[in-house]
Short mmCIF file of C-alpha atoms in Angstrom, two decimals:
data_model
loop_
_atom_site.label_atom_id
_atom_site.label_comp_id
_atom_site.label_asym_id
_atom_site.label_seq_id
_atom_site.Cartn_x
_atom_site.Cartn_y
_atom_site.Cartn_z
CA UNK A 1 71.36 76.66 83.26
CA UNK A 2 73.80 79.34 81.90
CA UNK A 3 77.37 80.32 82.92
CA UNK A 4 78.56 83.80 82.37
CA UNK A 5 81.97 84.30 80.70
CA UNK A 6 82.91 87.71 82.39
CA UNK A 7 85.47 90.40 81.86
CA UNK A 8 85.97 92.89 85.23
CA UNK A 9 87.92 95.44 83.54
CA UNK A 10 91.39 96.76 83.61
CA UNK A 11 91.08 97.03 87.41
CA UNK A 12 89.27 100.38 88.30
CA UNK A 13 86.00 98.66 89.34
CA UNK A 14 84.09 101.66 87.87
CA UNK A 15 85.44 100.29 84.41
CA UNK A 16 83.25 97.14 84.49
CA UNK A 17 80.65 97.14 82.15
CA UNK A 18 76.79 97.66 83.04
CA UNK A 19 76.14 94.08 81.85
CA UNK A 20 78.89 92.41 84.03
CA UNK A 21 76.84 93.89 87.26
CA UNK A 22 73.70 92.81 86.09
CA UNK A 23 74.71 89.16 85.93
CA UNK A 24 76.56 89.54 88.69
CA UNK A 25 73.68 90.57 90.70
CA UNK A 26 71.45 87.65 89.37
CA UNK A 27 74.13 85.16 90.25
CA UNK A 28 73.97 81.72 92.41
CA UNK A 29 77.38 81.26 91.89
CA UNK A 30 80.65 83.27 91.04
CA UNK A 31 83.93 81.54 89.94
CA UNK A 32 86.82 83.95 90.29
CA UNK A 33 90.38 84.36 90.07
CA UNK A 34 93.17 86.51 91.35
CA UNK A 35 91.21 89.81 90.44
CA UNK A 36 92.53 93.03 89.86
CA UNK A 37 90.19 94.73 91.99
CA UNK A 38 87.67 92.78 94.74
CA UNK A 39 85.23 95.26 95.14
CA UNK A 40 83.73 93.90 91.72
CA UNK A 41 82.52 90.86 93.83
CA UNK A 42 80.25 92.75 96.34
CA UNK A 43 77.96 93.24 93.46
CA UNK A 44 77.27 89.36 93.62
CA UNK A 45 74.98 89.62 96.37
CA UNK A 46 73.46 86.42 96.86
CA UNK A 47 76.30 84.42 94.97
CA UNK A 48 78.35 81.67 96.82
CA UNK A 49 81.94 82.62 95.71
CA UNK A 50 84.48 80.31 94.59
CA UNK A 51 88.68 81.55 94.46
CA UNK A 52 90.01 79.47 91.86
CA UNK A 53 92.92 81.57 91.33
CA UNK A 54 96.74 81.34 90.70
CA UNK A 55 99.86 82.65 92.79
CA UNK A 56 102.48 83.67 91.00
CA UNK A 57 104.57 81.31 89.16
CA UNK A 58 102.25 78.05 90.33
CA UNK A 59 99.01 77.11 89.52
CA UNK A 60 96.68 77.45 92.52
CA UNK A 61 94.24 75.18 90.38
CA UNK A 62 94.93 73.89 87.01
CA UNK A 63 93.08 74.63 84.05
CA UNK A 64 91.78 71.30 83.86
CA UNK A 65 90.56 71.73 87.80
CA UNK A 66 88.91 75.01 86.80
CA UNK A 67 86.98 73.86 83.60
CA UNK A 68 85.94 70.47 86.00
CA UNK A 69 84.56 73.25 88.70
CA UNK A 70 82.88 75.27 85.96
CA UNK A 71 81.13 72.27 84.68
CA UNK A 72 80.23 71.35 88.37
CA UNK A 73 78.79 74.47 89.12
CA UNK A 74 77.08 74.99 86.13
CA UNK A 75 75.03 71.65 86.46
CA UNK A 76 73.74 72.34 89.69
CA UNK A 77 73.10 76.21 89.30
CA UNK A 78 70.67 78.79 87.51
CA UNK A 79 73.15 80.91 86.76
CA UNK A 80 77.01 80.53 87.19
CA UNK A 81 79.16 83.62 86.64
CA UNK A 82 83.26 83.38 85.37
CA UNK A 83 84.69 86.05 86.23
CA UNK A 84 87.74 87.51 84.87
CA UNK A 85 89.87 90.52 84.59
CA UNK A 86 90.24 92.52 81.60
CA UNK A 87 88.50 90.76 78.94
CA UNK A 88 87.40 86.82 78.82
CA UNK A 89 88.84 86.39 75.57
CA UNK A 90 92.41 87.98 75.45
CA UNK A 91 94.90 85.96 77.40
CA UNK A 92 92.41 84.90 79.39
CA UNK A 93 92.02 81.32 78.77
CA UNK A 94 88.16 82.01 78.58
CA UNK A 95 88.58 79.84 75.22
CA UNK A 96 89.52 77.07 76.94
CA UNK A 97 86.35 76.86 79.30
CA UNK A 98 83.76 78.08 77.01
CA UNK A 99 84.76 74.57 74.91
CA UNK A 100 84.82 72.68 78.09
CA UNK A 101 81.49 74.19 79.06
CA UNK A 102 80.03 73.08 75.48
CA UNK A 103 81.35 69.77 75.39
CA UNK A 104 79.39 69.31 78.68
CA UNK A 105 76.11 70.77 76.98
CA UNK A 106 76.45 74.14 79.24
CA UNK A 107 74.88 76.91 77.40
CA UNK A 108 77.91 79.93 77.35
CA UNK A 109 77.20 83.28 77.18
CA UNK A 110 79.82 85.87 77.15
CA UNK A 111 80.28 89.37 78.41
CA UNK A 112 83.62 91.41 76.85
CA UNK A 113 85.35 93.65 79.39
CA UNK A 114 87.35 96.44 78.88
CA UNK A 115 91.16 94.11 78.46
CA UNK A 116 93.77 95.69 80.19
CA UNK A 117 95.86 96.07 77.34
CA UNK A 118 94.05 98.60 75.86
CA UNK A 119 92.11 100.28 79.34
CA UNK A 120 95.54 101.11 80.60
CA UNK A 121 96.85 103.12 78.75
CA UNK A 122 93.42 104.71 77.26
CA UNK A 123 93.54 105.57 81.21
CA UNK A 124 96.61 107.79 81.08
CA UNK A 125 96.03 109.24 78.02
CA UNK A 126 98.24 107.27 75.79
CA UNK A 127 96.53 106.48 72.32
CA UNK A 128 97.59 103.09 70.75
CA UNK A 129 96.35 104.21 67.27
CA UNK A 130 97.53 108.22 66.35
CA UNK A 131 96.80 109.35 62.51
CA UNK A 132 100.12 109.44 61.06
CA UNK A 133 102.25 107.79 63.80
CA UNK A 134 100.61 104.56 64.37
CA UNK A 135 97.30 103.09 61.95
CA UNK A 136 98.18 98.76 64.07
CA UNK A 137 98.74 97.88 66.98
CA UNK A 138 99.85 94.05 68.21
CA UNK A 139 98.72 92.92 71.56
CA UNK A 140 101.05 90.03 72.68
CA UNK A 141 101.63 87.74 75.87
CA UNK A 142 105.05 88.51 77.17
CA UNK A 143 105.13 84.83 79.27
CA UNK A 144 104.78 82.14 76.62
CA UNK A 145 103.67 78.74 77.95
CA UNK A 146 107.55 77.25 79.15
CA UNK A 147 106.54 73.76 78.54
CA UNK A 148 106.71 74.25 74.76
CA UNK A 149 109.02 73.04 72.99
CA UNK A 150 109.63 75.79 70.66
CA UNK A 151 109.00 79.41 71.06
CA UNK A 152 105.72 80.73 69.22
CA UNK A 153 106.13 83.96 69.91
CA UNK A 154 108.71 85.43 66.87
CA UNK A 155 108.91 89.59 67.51
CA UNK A 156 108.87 90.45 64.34
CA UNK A 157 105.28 92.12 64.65
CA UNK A 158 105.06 94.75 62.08
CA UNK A 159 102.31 96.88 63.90
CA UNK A 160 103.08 100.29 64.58
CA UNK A 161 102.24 99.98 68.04
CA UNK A 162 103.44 96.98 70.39
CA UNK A 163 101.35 96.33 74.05
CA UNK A 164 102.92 93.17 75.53
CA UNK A 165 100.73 91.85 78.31
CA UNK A 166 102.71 89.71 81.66
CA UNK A 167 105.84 91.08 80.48
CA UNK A 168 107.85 91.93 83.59
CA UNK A 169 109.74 88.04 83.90
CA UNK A 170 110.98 88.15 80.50
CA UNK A 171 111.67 91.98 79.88
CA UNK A 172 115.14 91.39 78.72
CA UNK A 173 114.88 88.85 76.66
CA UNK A 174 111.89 89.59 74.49
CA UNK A 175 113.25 93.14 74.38
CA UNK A 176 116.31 92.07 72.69
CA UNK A 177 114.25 90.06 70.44
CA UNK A 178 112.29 93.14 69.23
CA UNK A 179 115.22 95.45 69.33
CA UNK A 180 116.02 92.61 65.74
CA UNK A 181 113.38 94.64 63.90
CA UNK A 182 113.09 98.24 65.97
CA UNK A 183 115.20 101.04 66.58
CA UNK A 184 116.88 100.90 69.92
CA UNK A 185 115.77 104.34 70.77
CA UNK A 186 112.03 103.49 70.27
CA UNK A 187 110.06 105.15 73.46
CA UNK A 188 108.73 102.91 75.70
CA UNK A 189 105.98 102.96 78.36
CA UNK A 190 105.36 100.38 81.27
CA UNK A 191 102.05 100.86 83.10
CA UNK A 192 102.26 99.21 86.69
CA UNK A 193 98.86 98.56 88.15
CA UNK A 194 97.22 100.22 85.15
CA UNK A 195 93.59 102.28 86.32
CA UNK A 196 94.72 101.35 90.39
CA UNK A 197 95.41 103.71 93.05
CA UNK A 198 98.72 102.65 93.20
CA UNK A 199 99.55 102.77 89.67
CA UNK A 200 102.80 103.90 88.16
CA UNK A 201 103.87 104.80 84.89
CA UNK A 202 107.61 104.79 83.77
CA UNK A 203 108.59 106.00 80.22
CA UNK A 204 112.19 105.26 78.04
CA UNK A 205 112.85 103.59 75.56
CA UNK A 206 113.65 99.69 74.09
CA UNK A 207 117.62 100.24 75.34
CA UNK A 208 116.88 100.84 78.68
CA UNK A 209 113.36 99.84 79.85
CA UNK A 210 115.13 96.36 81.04
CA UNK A 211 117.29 98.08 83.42
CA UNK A 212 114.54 99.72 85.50
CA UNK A 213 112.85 98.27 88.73
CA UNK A 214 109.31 97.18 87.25
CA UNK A 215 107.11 95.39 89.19
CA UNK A 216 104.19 92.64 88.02
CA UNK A 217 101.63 93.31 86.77
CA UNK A 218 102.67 95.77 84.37
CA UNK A 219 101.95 96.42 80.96
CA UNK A 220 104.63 97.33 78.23
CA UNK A 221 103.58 99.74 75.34
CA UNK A 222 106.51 100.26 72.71
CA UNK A 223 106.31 102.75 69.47
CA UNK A 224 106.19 106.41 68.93
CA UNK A 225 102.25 106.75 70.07
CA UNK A 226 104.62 106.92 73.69
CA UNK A 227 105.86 110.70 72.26
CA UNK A 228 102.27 111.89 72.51
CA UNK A 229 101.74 110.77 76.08
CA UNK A 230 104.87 112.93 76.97
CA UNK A 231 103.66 115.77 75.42
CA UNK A 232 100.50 116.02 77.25
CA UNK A 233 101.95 116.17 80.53
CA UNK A 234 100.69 117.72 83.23
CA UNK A 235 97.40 116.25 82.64
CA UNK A 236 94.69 116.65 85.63
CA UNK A 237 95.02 112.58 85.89
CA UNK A 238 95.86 110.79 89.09
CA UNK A 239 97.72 108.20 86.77
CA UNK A 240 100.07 111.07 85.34
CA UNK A 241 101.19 112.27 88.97
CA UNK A 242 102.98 108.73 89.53
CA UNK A 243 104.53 109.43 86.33
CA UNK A 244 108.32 109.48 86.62
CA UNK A 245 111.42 109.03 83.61
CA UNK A 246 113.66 106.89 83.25
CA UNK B 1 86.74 122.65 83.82
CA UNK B 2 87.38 119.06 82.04
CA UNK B 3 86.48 117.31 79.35
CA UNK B 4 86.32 113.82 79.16
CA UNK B 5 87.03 111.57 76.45
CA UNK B 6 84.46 108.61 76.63
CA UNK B 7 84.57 105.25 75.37
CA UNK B 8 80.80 104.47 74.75
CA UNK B 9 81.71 100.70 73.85
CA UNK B 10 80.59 98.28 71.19
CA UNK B 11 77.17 99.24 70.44
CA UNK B 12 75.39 96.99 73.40
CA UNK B 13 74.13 99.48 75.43
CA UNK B 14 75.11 97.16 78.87
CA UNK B 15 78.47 97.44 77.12
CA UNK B 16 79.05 100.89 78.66
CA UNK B 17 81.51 101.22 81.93
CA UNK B 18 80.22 102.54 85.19
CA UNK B 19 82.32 105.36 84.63
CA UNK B 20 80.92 106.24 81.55
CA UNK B 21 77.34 106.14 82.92
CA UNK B 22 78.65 108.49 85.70
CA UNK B 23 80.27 111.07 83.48
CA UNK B 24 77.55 111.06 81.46
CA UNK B 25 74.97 111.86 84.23
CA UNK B 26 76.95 115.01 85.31
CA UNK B 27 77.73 116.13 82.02
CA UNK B 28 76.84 119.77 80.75
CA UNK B 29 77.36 118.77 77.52
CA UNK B 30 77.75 116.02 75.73
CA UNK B 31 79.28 116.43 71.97
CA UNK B 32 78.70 112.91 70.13
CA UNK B 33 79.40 111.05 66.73
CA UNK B 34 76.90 108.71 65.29
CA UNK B 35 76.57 106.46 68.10
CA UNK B 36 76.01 102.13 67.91
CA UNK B 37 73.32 103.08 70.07
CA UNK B 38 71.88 106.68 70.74
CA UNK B 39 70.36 104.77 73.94
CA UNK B 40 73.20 105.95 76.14
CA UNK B 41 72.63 109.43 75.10
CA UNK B 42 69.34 108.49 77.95
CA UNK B 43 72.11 108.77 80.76
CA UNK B 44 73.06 112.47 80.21
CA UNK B 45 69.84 113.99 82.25
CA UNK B 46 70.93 117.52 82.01
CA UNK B 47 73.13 117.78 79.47
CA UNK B 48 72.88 119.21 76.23
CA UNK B 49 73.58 117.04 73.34
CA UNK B 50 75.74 118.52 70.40
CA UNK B 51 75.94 116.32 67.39
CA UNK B 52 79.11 115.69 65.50
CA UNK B 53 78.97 112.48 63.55
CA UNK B 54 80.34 111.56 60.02
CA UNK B 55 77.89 110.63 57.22
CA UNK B 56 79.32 107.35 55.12
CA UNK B 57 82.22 108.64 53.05
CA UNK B 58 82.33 112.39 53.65
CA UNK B 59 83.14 114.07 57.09
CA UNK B 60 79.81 115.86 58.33
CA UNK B 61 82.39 118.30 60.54
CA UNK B 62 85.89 118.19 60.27
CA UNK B 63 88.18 117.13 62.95
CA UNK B 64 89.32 120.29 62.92
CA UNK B 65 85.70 121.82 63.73
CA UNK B 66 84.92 118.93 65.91
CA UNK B 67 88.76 120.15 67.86
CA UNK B 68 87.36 123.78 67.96
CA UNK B 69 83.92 122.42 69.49
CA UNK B 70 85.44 120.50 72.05
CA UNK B 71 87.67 123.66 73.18
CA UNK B 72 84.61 126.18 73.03
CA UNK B 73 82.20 123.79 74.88
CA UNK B 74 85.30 123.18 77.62
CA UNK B 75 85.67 126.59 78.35
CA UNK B 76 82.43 127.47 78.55
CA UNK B 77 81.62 124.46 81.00
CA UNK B 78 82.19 122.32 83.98
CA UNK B 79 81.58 118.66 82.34
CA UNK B 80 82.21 118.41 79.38
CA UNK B 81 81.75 114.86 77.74
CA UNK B 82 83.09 113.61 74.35
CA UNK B 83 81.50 109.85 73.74
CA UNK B 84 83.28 108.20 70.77
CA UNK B 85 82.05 104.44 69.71
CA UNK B 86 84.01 101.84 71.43
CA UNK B 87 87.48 102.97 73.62
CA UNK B 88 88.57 106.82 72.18
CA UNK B 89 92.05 105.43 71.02
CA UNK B 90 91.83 102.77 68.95
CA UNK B 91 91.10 104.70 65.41
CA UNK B 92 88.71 106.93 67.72
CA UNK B 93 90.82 110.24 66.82
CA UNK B 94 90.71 110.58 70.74
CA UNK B 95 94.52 112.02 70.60
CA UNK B 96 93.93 114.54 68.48
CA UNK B 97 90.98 115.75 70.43
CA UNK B 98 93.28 115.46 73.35
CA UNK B 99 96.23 117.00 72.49
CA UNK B 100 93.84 120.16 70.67
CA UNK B 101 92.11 120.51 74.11
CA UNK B 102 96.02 119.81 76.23
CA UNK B 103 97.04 123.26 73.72
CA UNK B 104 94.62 125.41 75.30
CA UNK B 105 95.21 124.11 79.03
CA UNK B 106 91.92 122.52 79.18
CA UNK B 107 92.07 119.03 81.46
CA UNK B 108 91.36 115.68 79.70
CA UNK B 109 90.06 112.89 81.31
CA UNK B 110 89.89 109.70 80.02
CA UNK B 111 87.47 107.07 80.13
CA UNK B 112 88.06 103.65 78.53
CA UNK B 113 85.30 101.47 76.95
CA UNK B 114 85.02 98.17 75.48
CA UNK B 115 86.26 98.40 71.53
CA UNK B 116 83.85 96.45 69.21
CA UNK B 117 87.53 94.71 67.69
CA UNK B 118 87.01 92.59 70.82
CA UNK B 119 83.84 93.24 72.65
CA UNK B 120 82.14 91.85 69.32
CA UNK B 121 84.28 88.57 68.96
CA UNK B 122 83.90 88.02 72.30
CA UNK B 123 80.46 88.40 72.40
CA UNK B 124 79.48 86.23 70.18
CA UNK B 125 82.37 83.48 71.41
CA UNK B 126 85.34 84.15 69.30
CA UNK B 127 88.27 84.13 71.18
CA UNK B 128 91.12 86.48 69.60
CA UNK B 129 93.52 84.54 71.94
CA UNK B 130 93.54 80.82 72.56
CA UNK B 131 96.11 78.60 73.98
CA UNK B 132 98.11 76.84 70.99
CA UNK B 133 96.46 78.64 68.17
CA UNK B 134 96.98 82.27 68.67
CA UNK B 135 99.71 83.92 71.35
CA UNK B 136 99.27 87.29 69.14
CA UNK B 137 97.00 89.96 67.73
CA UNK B 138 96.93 92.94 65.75
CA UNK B 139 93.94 95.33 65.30
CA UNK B 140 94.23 97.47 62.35
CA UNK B 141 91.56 99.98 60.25
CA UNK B 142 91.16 99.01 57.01
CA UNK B 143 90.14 102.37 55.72
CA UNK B 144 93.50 104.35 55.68
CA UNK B 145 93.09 108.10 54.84
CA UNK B 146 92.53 108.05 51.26
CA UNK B 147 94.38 111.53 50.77
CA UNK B 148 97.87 109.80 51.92
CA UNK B 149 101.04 109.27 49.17
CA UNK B 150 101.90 106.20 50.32
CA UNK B 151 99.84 103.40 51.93
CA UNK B 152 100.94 103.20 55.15
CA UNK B 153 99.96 99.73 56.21
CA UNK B 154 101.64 96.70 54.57
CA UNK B 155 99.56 94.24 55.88
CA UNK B 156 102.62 91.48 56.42
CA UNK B 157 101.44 91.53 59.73
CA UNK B 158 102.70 88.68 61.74
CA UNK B 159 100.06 88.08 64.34
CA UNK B 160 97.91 84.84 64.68
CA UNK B 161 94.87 87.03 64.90
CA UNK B 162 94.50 90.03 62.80
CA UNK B 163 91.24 91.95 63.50
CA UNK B 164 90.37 95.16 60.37
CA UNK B 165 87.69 97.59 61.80
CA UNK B 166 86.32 99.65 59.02
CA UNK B 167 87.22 97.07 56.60
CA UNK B 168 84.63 96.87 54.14
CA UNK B 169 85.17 99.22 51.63
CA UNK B 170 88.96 97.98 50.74
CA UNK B 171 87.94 94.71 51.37
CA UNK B 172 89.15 92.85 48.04
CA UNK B 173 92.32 94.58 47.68
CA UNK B 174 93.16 94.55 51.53
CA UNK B 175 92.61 90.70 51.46
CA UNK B 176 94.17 90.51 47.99
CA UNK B 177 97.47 91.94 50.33
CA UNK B 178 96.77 89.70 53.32
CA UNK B 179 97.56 86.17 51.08
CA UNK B 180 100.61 87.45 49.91
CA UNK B 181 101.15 86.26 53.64
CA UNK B 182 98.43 83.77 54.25
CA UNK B 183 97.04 80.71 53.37
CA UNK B 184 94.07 81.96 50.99
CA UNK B 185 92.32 78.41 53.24
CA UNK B 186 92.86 81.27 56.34
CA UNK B 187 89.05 81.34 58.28
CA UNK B 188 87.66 84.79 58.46
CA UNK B 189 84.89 85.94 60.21
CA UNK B 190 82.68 88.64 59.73
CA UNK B 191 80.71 90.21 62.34
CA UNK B 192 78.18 92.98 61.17
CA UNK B 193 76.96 95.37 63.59
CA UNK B 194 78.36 93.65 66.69
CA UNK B 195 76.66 93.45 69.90
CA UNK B 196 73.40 95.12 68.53
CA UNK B 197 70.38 93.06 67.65
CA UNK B 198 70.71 93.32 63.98
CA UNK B 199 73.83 91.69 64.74
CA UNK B 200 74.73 88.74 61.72
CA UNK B 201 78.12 86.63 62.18
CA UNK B 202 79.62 85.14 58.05
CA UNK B 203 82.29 83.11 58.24
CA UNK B 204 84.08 82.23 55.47
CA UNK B 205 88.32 81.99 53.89
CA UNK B 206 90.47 84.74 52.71
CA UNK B 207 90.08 83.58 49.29
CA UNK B 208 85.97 83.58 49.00
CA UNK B 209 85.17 86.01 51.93
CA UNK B 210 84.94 88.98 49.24
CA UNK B 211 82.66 87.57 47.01
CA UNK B 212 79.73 87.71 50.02
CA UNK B 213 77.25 90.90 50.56
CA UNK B 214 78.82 92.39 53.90
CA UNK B 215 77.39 95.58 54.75
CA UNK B 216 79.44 98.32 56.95
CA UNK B 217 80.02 98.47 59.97
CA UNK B 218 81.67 95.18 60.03
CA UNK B 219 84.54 93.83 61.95
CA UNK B 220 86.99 91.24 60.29
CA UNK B 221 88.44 88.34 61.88
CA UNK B 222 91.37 85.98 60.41
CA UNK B 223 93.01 83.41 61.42
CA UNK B 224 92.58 79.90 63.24
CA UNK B 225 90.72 81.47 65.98
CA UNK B 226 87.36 81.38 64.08
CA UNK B 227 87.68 77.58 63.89
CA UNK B 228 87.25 77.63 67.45
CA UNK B 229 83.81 79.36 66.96
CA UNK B 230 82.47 77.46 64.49
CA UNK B 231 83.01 74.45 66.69
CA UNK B 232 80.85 75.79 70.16
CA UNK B 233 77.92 75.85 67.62
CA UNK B 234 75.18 76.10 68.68
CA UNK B 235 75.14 78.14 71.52
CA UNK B 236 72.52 80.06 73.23
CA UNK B 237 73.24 83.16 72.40
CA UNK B 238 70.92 85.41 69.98
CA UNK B 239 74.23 86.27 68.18
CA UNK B 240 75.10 82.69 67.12
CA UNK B 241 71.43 82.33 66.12
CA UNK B 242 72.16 84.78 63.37
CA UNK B 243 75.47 83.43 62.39
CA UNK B 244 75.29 81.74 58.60
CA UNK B 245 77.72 79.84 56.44
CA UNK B 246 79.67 81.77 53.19
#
C-alpha cells in the first residue's frame, strides 16, 4: 500500500523523469488531472485511470473529493499513482493530499518533476539566474485563492528574477502591483504552452505585457535575465521560431 | 552541429528526464562537472567523457576554459552534451556557456532537469508551496562570488519560502541577515545530499540552525513550510528515516 506523489513535467512528455515511468509502469491505479501532455499516461499500462481534473474557473472535483478518492484508492490498491504536472510540490496542492494520505495511515512517497516554472523557460534558453544580472529568483502564483479575505500575495519580492505561475486572469492587476517596486521598462517574457508544440513566446516589458493577447496557460518571467534570451536569437530551437515582439 | 545544455537533476539517478537519457545516448562527447551521481555518465555509450568539475573552493578550470571547451568540442562534433547538476540555469552558469557557444554560431539546445532546490524538498515531503502557509518562493545561492565590491543579495527577501543552494559556507552571517527580517523561531530545514542515499534531513530555527555540523552540499529551507514536514512523520520513505532533530 503506497501512493505515488508524481510530477509529469513542464509538458514535453520526454521531460518526465525516469522514476515517474517506472511507477507509472508498476501502477494499479493512476489519479490524474488536467495534464499538460496525455501521452505521459500510456506509460501506465495496466493502471485503471481516474480524471479528477478541473475546467477552467470551476472545480471539476474539489480538493476535498480528490484527497477522499486518493484515500479510496489507496486502501484498496498496491500501488496508487498522483499524477501531476510540473512538480507535486509547487502550486500543486500535492501538500494538501500527502497530509490527507497520512492522516489515513497511507504511506506517501514522492517523485519531484521538472515544475513548469523553471522547465519553460530553461526550454527556450532563458536563464532565471545570470552572474551579475540576476543571483534570486521568486516563483509566485499569479491566481490567489478569491475566497480570502485579504490578499497574501504583496509584490514587493526583492528577487532579481520574478516567474509568476497562472498569471494570464490577473495580468493587469498584479502587474501594476509590481510596477510599485520595478521599473516600468523592465523586459518581460510570457511563455504560452511552455516545452509544447504549440508554444509561443512573446517578449516586452512590465508597461505593456498587459496589453497583448496572451492565452492560459502561460508563464510570466519579469527582470533583465529576459535581455539574454534576446540576444541569443536565432537559436536552432523550435520554441524560438514562435518567438514574436511585442 | 549542437550542443546541448543538460540538466542532469538532483543527484537521484531516476531523477534524470527522458530527454536527457536520449541526448546522452547519442552524444559524441560529453563534457561534465562533478556530478551527484557519475551513474548517468552509464547512458553516454559512445561518447567520450571530458571532465570539467570544480574542487571545493578553487575552480579546477575556469569558466572561461570550460567556454573554450565547449566551443572546440562543438565544432569538432555532431552531439555535443554539457550535463550540469540539477536544471543548467538556476546558478548552473548554463548562460554563459550559452551565450560563449551563441558567439561562435554554434546551436544550443536546451534540456531542463529537476533542480535539487525542489526535487530534494519534494522528495523527502517538503512542500515549498502549500495552501495558506506559503503562496511564494525564492531560490537563491548563498555563495555569492567572493571577488564582488558589493554584496549583491540583501536577503530582505519577501517570500514565504526561501530556499539557499550552496549555503553552507556563509551560513552564520547569511542567517545572521535573514532575522533582520524573520522571526529567529522561523523552521529551517536542512537537507544534505538530497535524493542520494547518504541523504540526512536537520531541521531546526533560524536562530540555532548554525550551531549544528552541516556538511556541503546542503540545501536550506525556511519558513512555515517545514512544519508541514515535521508533521507527515513518519513516512516510508528512506529519506525521512534519516531525518533527525537539531
Amino acid at each position: 500500500m503506497v501512493v505515488y506523489l508524481v510530477g509529469a513535467g513542464p509538458g514535453d512528455p520526454d521531460l518526465i523523469t525516469l522514476k515517474a515511468v517506472k511507477v507509472l509502469k508498476n501502477a494499479d491505479v493512476v489519479i490524474y488531472d488536467r495534464l499538460a501532455n496525455p501521452e505521459i499516461l500510456e506509460y501506465a499500462e495496466k493502471a485503471k485511470l481516474i480524471y479528477v481534473g478541473k475546467k477552467a474557473g470551476e472545480h471539476y472535483k474539489t480538493q476535498d473529493e480528490i484527497n477522499q478518492i486518493l484515500i479510496d484508492q489507496g486502501k484498496k490498491h498496491e500501488e496508487v499513482v498522483r499524477l501531476k504536472g510540473g512538480d507535486p510540490f509547487v502550486f500543486g496542492r500535492g501538500g494538501e493530499e500527502m497530509l490527507a494520505l497520512h492522516q489515513e495511515g497511507i504511506p506517501v512517497e514522492m517523485v519531484p518533476g521538472v515544475t513548469s516554472a523553471i522547465g519553460a523557460p530553461t526550454s527556450v534558453g532563458l536563464p532565471l539566474t545570470h552572474r551579475g544580472v540576476a543571483t534570486s529568483l521568486t516563483i509566485v502564483t499569479g491566481h490567489e485563492d478569491p475566497t480570502k479575505k485579504e490578499r497574501q500575495v504583496k509584490w514587493d519580492f526583492k528577487a532579481d528574477t520574478l516567474v509568476i505561475l497562472m498569471g494570464v486572469g490577473r495580468l493587469e492587476e498584479n502587474v501594476k502591483e509590481i510596477m510599485k517596486n520595478r521599473d516600468p521598462k523592465t523586459p518581460v517574457c510570457v511563455i504560452e504552452n511552455g516545452t509544447l508544440a504549440d508554444q509561443r513566446v512573446i517578449t516586452g516589458t512590465l508597461e505593456d505585457v498587459s496589453k497583448k493577447d496572451i492565452k492560459s496557460p502561460a508563464l510570466i518571467i519579469v527582470g533583465h535575465v529576459v535581455d539574454i534570451f534576446k540576444e541569443i536569437k536565432p537559436m536552432k530551437t523550435q520554441e524560438v521560431l514562435n518567438h514574436e515582439r511585442l
